[in-house]
Amino acid sequence: MGRFRMISYAGCGFNGAYYLGVNKVLLANLSKFIEKEPLYAGVSAGSISASSAAVFGLRTDDYELDFVKKFRAKAAKTRFTNELKHVLRDLLDDYFPADADDICNGRVHLGITEMSGKHPKFGIHEKSVIKSQFENKEDFVNTVLASCLVPYWAGTVPVTMSGKNYYDGGFTDNLLDIFPSKTVRIQPFSTSSNDANICPAKKYARNVRLVAGKHLTFYLTSENFERLLYRALFGGNDQWMDKIMNQGQHDATVWLEKYVK
């Protein structure tokens, strides 16, 4: 089995706590499966995990967990209002260091959706844009913000960059696969091994596979529907977060052990 070039994190909202567990395993073992200096890609919540992996490395779990808990508390008070966008921008600005744009330039690829009109069309006749070059920290933070900006849940005002409006990248490509066969694709929804390298294991032999958008696939299970329709936007308590983090760590360990054999 060949080595990988990139690690890619799917859009998933607060289910992104799964990635904290995954990163504990992957970032400690990069030399076992990455062929060069690792590249990262992310969409929506995955954009934060991808950027955190590049900026903080093995320190990411403590930093990111604190960030997620702060955002969870503030989102509970501001979701479905335009204020949430400003809250998230301030948290991202505080979370990432002043040189985050330099660290991420060329190493982190972030997916955003370019709007084709005045209102979001949830991916219909809209374009997926991947940014990997950032003019400064503000440009970097705005790109992460745009990638995470779920319409209406985060208000109705998009992120404007260079005269164009952007919002959540998951509506046009939920799991970037920039280097096919050389990208470790990760998502917290169980699906076929053809669609993701690391994800929860399927529980039944005859799970039905659903396709809900570009690179958004999952099995028809109650757990997936709960995560997609509820947990993504509302998250859960600390116990729920610990559970999904532990699942991510377990799934990444299982994948890595199979890979290195």
PDB file of C-alpha atoms in Angstrom:
ATOM      1  CA  MET A   1       0.000   0.000   0.000  1.00  0.00           C
ATOM      2  CA  GLY A   2       1.409   3.390  -1.020  1.00  0.00           C
ATOM      3  CA  ARG A   3       1.953   6.279   1.321  1.00  0.00           C
ATOM      4  CA  PHE A   4      -0.415   9.201   1.617  1.00  0.00           C
ATOM      5  CA  ARG A   5       0.085  12.873   0.826  1.00  0.00           C
ATOM      6  CA  MET A   6      -2.874  14.549   2.547  1.00  0.00           C
ATOM      7  CA  ILE A   7      -5.288  14.209   5.476  1.00  0.00           C
ATOM      8  CA  SER A   8      -8.810  15.468   4.776  1.00  0.00           C
ATOM      9  CA  TYR A   9     -11.571  16.178   7.291  1.00  0.00           C
ATOM     10  CA  ALA A  10     -15.238  16.211   6.267  1.00  0.00           C
ATOM     11  CA  GLY A  11     -17.816  18.809   7.203  1.00  0.00           C
ATOM     12  CA  CYS A  12     -19.772  17.624  10.236  1.00  0.00           C
ATOM     13  CA  GLY A  13     -20.508  20.461  12.686  1.00  0.00           C
ATOM     14  CA  PHE A  14     -20.046  19.656  16.349  1.00  0.00           C
ATOM     15  CA  ASN A  15     -19.389  16.030  15.402  1.00  0.00           C
ATOM     16  CA  GLY A  16     -15.912  17.403  14.684  1.00  0.00           C
ATOM     17  CA  ALA A  17     -15.037  16.342  18.235  1.00  0.00           C
ATOM     18  CA  TYR A  18     -14.447  12.988  16.522  1.00  0.00           C
ATOM     19  CA  TYR A  19     -11.378  14.511  14.859  1.00  0.00           C
ATOM     20  CA  LEU A  20      -9.749  15.300  18.185  1.00  0.00           C
ATOM     21  CA  GLY A  21      -9.552  11.575  18.856  1.00  0.00           C
ATOM     22  CA  VAL A  22      -8.428  10.814  15.314  1.00  0.00           C
ATOM     23  CA  ASN A  23      -5.651  13.404  15.468  1.00  0.00           C
ATOM     24  CA  LYS A  24      -4.246  11.957  18.691  1.00  0.00           C
ATOM     25  CA  VAL A  25      -3.381   8.872  16.669  1.00  0.00           C
ATOM     26  CA  LEU A  26      -2.534  10.279  13.251  1.00  0.00           C
ATOM     27  CA  LEU A  27      -0.390  13.238  14.284  1.00  0.00           C
ATOM     28  CA  ALA A  28       1.718  11.003  16.535  1.00  0.00           C
ATOM     29  CA  ASN A  29       2.354   8.557  13.688  1.00  0.00           C
ATOM     30  CA  LEU A  30       2.711  10.686  10.560  1.00  0.00           C
ATOM     31  CA  SER A  31       5.990   9.044   9.541  1.00  0.00           C
ATOM     32  CA  LYS A  32       4.210   5.687   9.250  1.00  0.00           C
ATOM     33  CA  PHE A  33       1.824   6.689   6.480  1.00  0.00           C
ATOM     34  CA  ILE A  34       2.688  10.154   5.081  1.00  0.00           C
ATOM     35  CA  GLU A  35       5.249  10.273   2.269  1.00  0.00           C
ATOM     36  CA  LYS A  36       6.364  13.892   2.713  1.00  0.00           C
ATOM     37  CA  GLU A  37       5.519  16.907   4.848  1.00  0.00           C
ATOM     38  CA  PRO A  38       1.775  16.379   5.453  1.00  0.00           C
ATOM     39  CA  LEU A  39      -0.841  18.449   3.712  1.00  0.00           C
ATOM     40  CA  TYR A  40      -4.260  19.001   5.251  1.00  0.00           C
ATOM     41  CA  ALA A  41      -7.718  19.705   3.861  1.00  0.00           C
ATOM     42  CA  GLY A  42     -10.980  20.514   5.562  1.00  0.00           C
ATOM     43  CA  VAL A  43     -14.518  21.674   5.032  1.00  0.00           C
ATOM     44  CA  SER A  44     -16.805  23.340   7.574  1.00  0.00           C
ATOM     45  CA  ALA A  45     -15.834  22.040  11.047  1.00  0.00           C
ATOM     46  CA  GLY A  46     -13.178  20.012   9.272  1.00  0.00           C
ATOM     47  CA  SER A  47     -11.493  23.263   8.244  1.00  0.00           C
ATOM     48  CA  ILE A  48     -10.796  23.991  11.915  1.00  0.00           C
ATOM     49  CA  SER A  49      -9.365  20.512  12.489  1.00  0.00           C
ATOM     50  CA  ALA A  50      -7.203  20.678   9.365  1.00  0.00           C
ATOM     51  CA  SER A  51      -5.865  24.113  10.298  1.00  0.00           C
ATOM     52  CA  SER A  52      -5.325  23.061  13.917  1.00  0.00           C
ATOM     53  CA  ALA A  53      -3.335  20.013  12.831  1.00  0.00           C
ATOM     54  CA  ALA A  54      -1.025  22.202  10.744  1.00  0.00           C
ATOM     55  CA  VAL A  55      -0.660  24.986  13.305  1.00  0.00           C
ATOM     56  CA  PHE A  56      -0.559  23.118  16.616  1.00  0.00           C
ATOM     57  CA  GLY A  57       0.440  19.567  15.672  1.00  0.00           C
ATOM     58  CA  LEU A  58       0.269  17.165  18.603  1.00  0.00           C
ATOM     59  CA  ARG A  59      -0.873  19.980  20.886  1.00  0.00           C
ATOM     60  CA  THR A  60      -4.080  20.308  18.894  1.00  0.00           C
ATOM     61  CA  ASP A  61      -6.376  18.189  21.111  1.00  0.00           C
ATOM     62  CA  ASP A  62      -6.181  20.394  24.209  1.00  0.00           C
ATOM     63  CA  TYR A  63      -6.371  23.631  22.238  1.00  0.00           C
ATOM     64  CA  GLU A  64      -9.178  22.484  19.989  1.00  0.00           C
ATOM     65  CA  LEU A  65     -11.229  20.919  22.782  1.00  0.00           C
ATOM     66  CA  ASP A  66     -11.148  24.204  24.678  1.00  0.00           C
ATOM     67  CA  PHE A  67     -12.163  26.034  21.492  1.00  0.00           C
ATOM     68  CA  VAL A  68     -15.066  23.652  20.812  1.00  0.00           C
ATOM     69  CA  LYS A  69     -16.397  24.014  24.356  1.00  0.00           C
ATOM     70  CA  LYS A  70     -16.234  27.809  24.177  1.00  0.00           C
ATOM     71  CA  PHE A  71     -17.987  27.838  20.828  1.00  0.00           C
ATOM     72  CA  ARG A  72     -20.608  25.356  22.002  1.00  0.00           C
ATOM     73  CA  ALA A  73     -21.515  27.671  24.901  1.00  0.00           C
ATOM     74  CA  LYS A  74     -21.660  30.795  22.749  1.00  0.00           C
ATOM     75  CA  ALA A  75     -23.509  29.106  19.883  1.00  0.00           C
ATOM     76  CA  ALA A  76     -26.229  28.002  22.289  1.00  0.00           C
ATOM     77  CA  LYS A  77     -27.008  31.687  22.847  1.00  0.00           C
ATOM     78  CA  THR A  78     -26.529  33.036  19.328  1.00  0.00           C
ATOM     79  CA  ARG A  79     -27.503  30.328  16.816  1.00  0.00           C
ATOM     80  CA  PHE A  80     -30.048  31.331  14.179  1.00  0.00           C
ATOM     81  CA  THR A  81     -28.906  34.941  14.502  1.00  0.00           C
ATOM     82  CA  ASN A  82     -26.350  37.034  12.609  1.00  0.00           C
ATOM     83  CA  GLU A  83     -24.435  37.473  15.856  1.00  0.00           C
ATOM     84  CA  LEU A  84     -23.125  33.918  15.670  1.00  0.00           C
ATOM     85  CA  LYS A  85     -20.948  34.835  12.684  1.00  0.00           C
ATOM     86  CA  HIS A  86     -19.222  37.569  14.694  1.00  0.00           C
ATOM     87  CA  VAL A  87     -18.856  35.315  17.732  1.00  0.00           C
ATOM     88  CA  LEU A  88     -17.169  32.627  15.651  1.00  0.00           C
ATOM     89  CA  ARG A  89     -14.855  35.097  13.937  1.00  0.00           C
ATOM     90  CA  ASP A  90     -13.677  36.459  17.301  1.00  0.00           C
ATOM     91  CA  LEU A  91     -13.109  32.947  18.668  1.00  0.00           C
ATOM     92  CA  LEU A  92     -11.129  31.923  15.573  1.00  0.00           C
ATOM     93  CA  ASP A  93      -9.043  35.093  15.771  1.00  0.00           C
ATOM     94  CA  ASP A  94      -8.200  34.404  19.423  1.00  0.00           C
ATOM     95  CA  TYR A  95      -7.605  30.699  18.809  1.00  0.00           C
ATOM     96  CA  PHE A  96      -5.105  30.898  15.952  1.00  0.00           C
ATOM     97  CA  PRO A  97      -1.723  32.636  16.376  1.00  0.00           C
ATOM     98  CA  ALA A  98      -0.654  35.706  14.453  1.00  0.00           C
ATOM     99  CA  ASP A  99       1.379  33.659  11.956  1.00  0.00           C
ATOM    100  CA  ALA A 100      -1.331  31.077  11.235  1.00  0.00           C
ATOM    101  CA  ASP A 101      -1.594  32.250   7.628  1.00  0.00           C
ATOM    102  CA  ASP A 102       2.142  31.705   7.065  1.00  0.00           C
ATOM    103  CA  ILE A 103       2.011  28.248   8.634  1.00  0.00           C
ATOM    104  CA  CYS A 104      -1.007  27.205   6.581  1.00  0.00           C
ATOM    105  CA  ASN A 105      -0.002  28.697   3.235  1.00  0.00           C
ATOM    106  CA  GLY A 106       0.355  25.844   0.762  1.00  0.00           C
ATOM    107  CA  ARG A 107      -0.187  23.250   3.484  1.00  0.00           C
ATOM    108  CA  VAL A 108      -3.874  23.645   4.327  1.00  0.00           C
ATOM    109  CA  HIS A 109      -6.618  23.497   1.708  1.00  0.00           C
ATOM    110  CA  LEU A 110     -10.007  24.836   2.804  1.00  0.00           C
ATOM    111  CA  GLY A 111     -13.278  24.261   0.975  1.00  0.00           C
ATOM    112  CA  ILE A 112     -15.829  27.069   0.708  1.00  0.00           C
ATOM    113  CA  THR A 113     -18.973  27.588  -1.380  1.00  0.00           C
ATOM    114  CA  GLU A 114     -19.129  30.594  -3.706  1.00  0.00           C
ATOM    115  CA  MET A 115     -22.632  32.047  -3.894  1.00  0.00           C
ATOM    116  CA  SER A 116     -24.149  32.608  -7.334  1.00  0.00           C
ATOM    117  CA  GLY A 117     -26.796  35.098  -6.194  1.00  0.00           C
ATOM    118  CA  LYS A 118     -27.965  37.116  -3.227  1.00  0.00           C
ATOM    119  CA  HIS A 119     -29.084  34.091  -1.231  1.00  0.00           C
ATOM    120  CA  PRO A 120     -27.513  30.663  -0.611  1.00  0.00           C
ATOM    121  CA  LYS A 121     -28.854  27.884  -2.839  1.00  0.00           C
ATOM    122  CA  PHE A 122     -27.402  25.047  -0.759  1.00  0.00           C
ATOM    123  CA  GLY A 123     -25.017  23.950  -3.481  1.00  0.00           C
ATOM    124  CA  ILE A 124     -27.393  24.156  -6.444  1.00  0.00           C
ATOM    125  CA  HIS A 125     -25.691  26.005  -9.329  1.00  0.00           C
ATOM    126  CA  GLU A 126     -22.964  27.119  -6.920  1.00  0.00           C
ATOM    127  CA  LYS A 127     -19.237  26.508  -7.063  1.00  0.00           C
ATOM    128  CA  SER A 128     -16.845  24.796  -4.689  1.00  0.00           C
ATOM    129  CA  VAL A 129     -13.707  26.868  -4.138  1.00  0.00           C
ATOM    130  CA  ILE A 130     -10.547  25.546  -2.484  1.00  0.00           C
ATOM    131  CA  LYS A 131      -8.208  28.092  -0.906  1.00  0.00           C
ATOM    132  CA  SER A 132      -4.670  27.239   0.140  1.00  0.00           C
ATOM    133  CA  GLN A 133      -3.029  30.667  -0.048  1.00  0.00           C
ATOM    134  CA  PHE A 134      -3.834  33.403   2.452  1.00  0.00           C
ATOM    135  CA  GLU A 135      -2.800  37.034   2.210  1.00  0.00           C
ATOM    136  CA  ASN A 136      -2.691  37.566   5.969  1.00  0.00           C
ATOM    137  CA  LYS A 137      -4.222  36.252   9.167  1.00  0.00           C
ATOM    138  CA  GLU A 138      -7.478  38.096   8.538  1.00  0.00           C
ATOM    139  CA  ASP A 139      -7.832  36.405   5.159  1.00  0.00           C
ATOM    140  CA  PHE A 140      -7.099  33.022   6.733  1.00  0.00           C
ATOM    141  CA  VAL A 141      -9.619  33.522   9.549  1.00  0.00           C
ATOM    142  CA  ASN A 142     -12.264  34.713   7.091  1.00  0.00           C
ATOM    143  CA  THR A 143     -11.724  31.602   4.968  1.00  0.00           C
ATOM    144  CA  VAL A 144     -12.165  29.273   7.951  1.00  0.00           C
ATOM    145  CA  LEU A 145     -15.195  31.308   9.001  1.00  0.00           C
ATOM    146  CA  ALA A 146     -16.741  31.042   5.544  1.00  0.00           C
ATOM    147  CA  SER A 147     -16.131  27.308   5.449  1.00  0.00           C
ATOM    148  CA  CYS A 148     -18.049  26.909   8.738  1.00  0.00           C
ATOM    149  CA  LEU A 149     -20.896  29.332   8.011  1.00  0.00           C
ATOM    150  CA  VAL A 150     -24.078  27.238   7.804  1.00  0.00           C
ATOM    151  CA  PRO A 151     -26.813  29.435   6.311  1.00  0.00           C
ATOM    152  CA  TYR A 152     -29.560  30.525   8.719  1.00  0.00           C
ATOM    153  CA  TRP A 153     -28.081  28.526  11.606  1.00  0.00           C
ATOM    154  CA  ALA A 154     -25.268  31.096  11.534  1.00  0.00           C
ATOM    155  CA  GLY A 155     -27.441  33.911  10.293  1.00  0.00           C
ATOM    156  CA  THR A 156     -28.065  35.224   6.810  1.00  0.00           C
ATOM    157  CA  VAL A 157     -24.941  37.306   6.113  1.00  0.00           C
ATOM    158  CA  PRO A 158     -22.233  35.508   4.082  1.00  0.00           C
ATOM    159  CA  VAL A 159     -18.493  36.132   4.271  1.00  0.00           C
ATOM    160  CA  THR A 160     -17.301  38.515   1.571  1.00  0.00           C
ATOM    161  CA  MET A 161     -13.775  38.129   0.189  1.00  0.00           C
ATOM    162  CA  SER A 162     -12.449  39.916  -2.902  1.00  0.00           C
ATOM    163  CA  GLY A 163     -15.949  41.051  -3.793  1.00  0.00           C
ATOM    164  CA  LYS A 164     -17.509  37.566  -3.731  1.00  0.00           C
ATOM    165  CA  ASN A 165     -19.751  35.970  -1.134  1.00  0.00           C
ATOM    166  CA  TYR A 166     -19.022  32.608   0.474  1.00  0.00           C
ATOM    167  CA  TYR A 167     -20.510  30.226   2.994  1.00  0.00           C
ATOM    168  CA  ASP A 168     -20.188  26.631   4.242  1.00  0.00           C
ATOM    169  CA  GLY A 169     -18.073  24.551   1.855  1.00  0.00           C
ATOM    170  CA  GLY A 170     -19.905  21.351   2.698  1.00  0.00           C
ATOM    171  CA  PHE A 171     -22.802  22.253   0.424  1.00  0.00           C
ATOM    172  CA  THR A 172     -20.650  21.853  -2.699  1.00  0.00           C
ATOM    173  CA  ASP A 173     -17.983  19.335  -1.591  1.00  0.00           C
ATOM    174  CA  ASN A 174     -18.135  17.858   1.903  1.00  0.00           C
ATOM    175  CA  LEU A 175     -14.906  15.837   1.863  1.00  0.00           C
ATOM    176  CA  LEU A 176     -12.073  17.152  -0.283  1.00  0.00           C
ATOM    177  CA  ASP A 177     -10.179  14.464  -2.184  1.00  0.00           C
ATOM    178  CA  ILE A 178      -7.479  16.535  -3.825  1.00  0.00           C
ATOM    179  CA  PHE A 179      -5.046  13.641  -4.220  1.00  0.00           C
ATOM    180  CA  PRO A 180      -7.183  10.588  -5.056  1.00  0.00           C
ATOM    181  CA  SER A 181      -5.769   7.396  -3.488  1.00  0.00           C
ATOM    182  CA  LYS A 182      -3.238   9.540  -1.620  1.00  0.00           C
ATOM    183  CA  THR A 183      -5.692  11.315   0.716  1.00  0.00           C
ATOM    184  CA  VAL A 184      -6.693   9.934   4.114  1.00  0.00           C
ATOM    185  CA  ARG A 185     -10.402  10.833   4.118  1.00  0.00           C
ATOM    186  CA  ILE A 186     -12.051  11.101   7.535  1.00  0.00           C
ATOM    187  CA  GLN A 187     -15.651  11.567   8.615  1.00  0.00           C
ATOM    188  CA  PRO A 188     -17.692  10.798  11.767  1.00  0.00           C
ATOM    189  CA  PHE A 189     -20.470   9.123   9.774  1.00  0.00           C
ATOM    190  CA  SER A 190     -20.205   5.426   8.961  1.00  0.00           C
ATOM    191  CA  THR A 191     -19.906   4.781   5.227  1.00  0.00           C
ATOM    192  CA  SER A 192     -18.230   2.541   2.675  1.00  0.00           C
ATOM    193  CA  SER A 193     -14.446   2.179   2.808  1.00  0.00           C
ATOM    194  CA  ASN A 194     -14.489   3.442  -0.790  1.00  0.00           C
ATOM    195  CA  ASP A 195     -15.800   6.774   0.472  1.00  0.00           C
ATOM    196  CA  ALA A 196     -13.733   7.283   3.648  1.00  0.00           C
ATOM    197  CA  ASN A 197     -10.577   5.734   5.069  1.00  0.00           C
ATOM    198  CA  ILE A 198     -11.410   6.483   8.689  1.00  0.00           C
ATOM    199  CA  CYS A 199     -15.002   6.493   9.927  1.00  0.00           C
ATOM    200  CA  PRO A 200     -17.162   4.556  12.386  1.00  0.00           C
ATOM    201  CA  ALA A 201     -17.602   0.900  11.496  1.00  0.00           C
ATOM    202  CA  LYS A 202     -20.917  -0.186  10.053  1.00  0.00           C
ATOM    203  CA  LYS A 203     -23.070  -2.099  12.504  1.00  0.00           C
ATOM    204  CA  TYR A 204     -25.078  -4.229  10.094  1.00  0.00           C
ATOM    205  CA  ALA A 205     -24.019  -6.321   7.112  1.00  0.00           C
ATOM    206  CA  ARG A 206     -26.672  -4.839   4.824  1.00  0.00           C
ATOM    207  CA  ASN A 207     -26.498  -1.149   5.639  1.00  0.00           C
ATOM    208  CA  VAL A 208     -27.979   0.987   2.858  1.00  0.00           C
ATOM    209  CA  ARG A 209     -25.538   3.600   1.541  1.00  0.00           C
ATOM    210  CA  LEU A 210     -26.947   7.078   0.878  1.00  0.00           C
ATOM    211  CA  VAL A 211     -25.454   9.895  -1.188  1.00  0.00           C
ATOM    212  CA  ALA A 212     -26.630  13.330  -0.055  1.00  0.00           C
ATOM    213  CA  GLY A 213     -24.190  15.528  -1.976  1.00  0.00           C
ATOM    214  CA  LYS A 214     -20.696  15.579  -3.406  1.00  0.00           C
ATOM    215  CA  HIS A 215     -18.534  13.455  -1.109  1.00  0.00           C
ATOM    216  CA  LEU A 216     -21.301  13.251   1.486  1.00  0.00           C
ATOM    217  CA  THR A 217     -22.107   9.569   1.829  1.00  0.00           C
ATOM    218  CA  PHE A 218     -23.310   7.603   4.826  1.00  0.00           C
ATOM    219  CA  TYR A 219     -25.121   4.444   5.796  1.00  0.00           C
ATOM    220  CA  LEU A 220     -28.784   4.575   6.673  1.00  0.00           C
ATOM    221  CA  THR A 221     -28.488   4.258  10.464  1.00  0.00           C
ATOM    222  CA  SER A 222     -30.079   6.009  13.419  1.00  0.00           C
ATOM    223  CA  GLU A 223     -26.643   7.121  14.655  1.00  0.00           C
ATOM    224  CA  ASN A 224     -25.808   8.805  11.349  1.00  0.00           C
ATOM    225  CA  PHE A 225     -29.155  10.574  11.192  1.00  0.00           C
ATOM    226  CA  GLU A 226     -28.783  11.795  14.762  1.00  0.00           C
ATOM    227  CA  ARG A 227     -25.323  13.133  14.001  1.00  0.00           C
ATOM    228  CA  LEU A 228     -26.294  14.729  10.698  1.00  0.00           C
ATOM    229  CA  LEU A 229     -29.635  16.248  11.683  1.00  0.00           C
ATOM    230  CA  TYR A 230     -29.108  17.115  15.343  1.00  0.00           C
ATOM    231  CA  ARG A 231     -25.590  16.775  16.710  1.00  0.00           C
ATOM    232  CA  ALA A 232     -24.006  18.674  13.815  1.00  0.00           C
ATOM    233  CA  LEU A 233     -25.873  21.859  14.775  1.00  0.00           C
ATOM    234  CA  PHE A 234     -26.461  21.406  18.489  1.00  0.00           C
ATOM    235  CA  GLY A 235     -23.656  19.150  19.696  1.00  0.00           C
ATOM    236  CA  GLY A 236     -23.915  17.494  23.085  1.00  0.00           C
ATOM    237  CA  ASN A 237     -22.651  17.599  26.648  1.00  0.00           C
ATOM    238  CA  ASP A 238     -19.132  16.747  27.788  1.00  0.00           C
ATOM    239  CA  GLN A 239     -20.000  13.066  28.122  1.00  0.00           C
ATOM    240  CA  TRP A 240     -21.167  12.944  24.512  1.00  0.00           C
ATOM    241  CA  MET A 241     -18.013  14.734  23.379  1.00  0.00           C
ATOM    242  CA  ASP A 242     -15.788  12.298  25.266  1.00  0.00           C
ATOM    243  CA  LYS A 243     -17.621   9.386  23.662  1.00  0.00           C
ATOM    244  CA  ILE A 244     -17.229  10.627  20.103  1.00  0.00           C
ATOM    245  CA  MET A 245     -13.583  11.605  20.721  1.00  0.00           C
ATOM    246  CA  ASN A 246     -12.851   8.111  21.997  1.00  0.00           C
ATOM    247  CA  GLN A 247     -14.573   6.641  18.964  1.00  0.00           C
ATOM    248  CA  GLY A 248     -12.373   8.739  16.687  1.00  0.00           C
ATOM    249  CA  GLN A 249      -9.257   7.570  18.494  1.00  0.00           C
ATOM    250  CA  HIS A 250     -10.388   3.945  18.241  1.00  0.00           C
ATOM    251  CA  ASP A 251     -11.273   4.150  14.541  1.00  0.00           C
ATOM    252  CA  ALA A 252      -7.972   5.842  13.672  1.00  0.00           C
ATOM    253  CA  THR A 253      -6.038   3.205  15.631  1.00  0.00           C
ATOM    254  CA  VAL A 254      -7.833   0.386  13.800  1.00  0.00           C
ATOM    255  CA  TRP A 255      -7.101   1.988  10.426  1.00  0.00           C
ATOM    256  CA  LEU A 256      -3.449   2.648  11.223  1.00  0.00           C
ATOM    257  CA  GLU A 257      -2.865  -0.895  12.478  1.00  0.00           C
ATOM    258  CA  LYS A 258      -4.305  -2.300   9.246  1.00  0.00           C
ATOM    259  CA  TYR A 259      -2.261   0.124   7.164  1.00  0.00           C
ATOM    260  CA  VAL A 260       1.130  -0.665   8.691  1.00  0.00           C
ATOM    261  CA  LYS A 261       0.718  -4.456   8.436  1.00  0.00           C
TER     262      LYS A 261
END
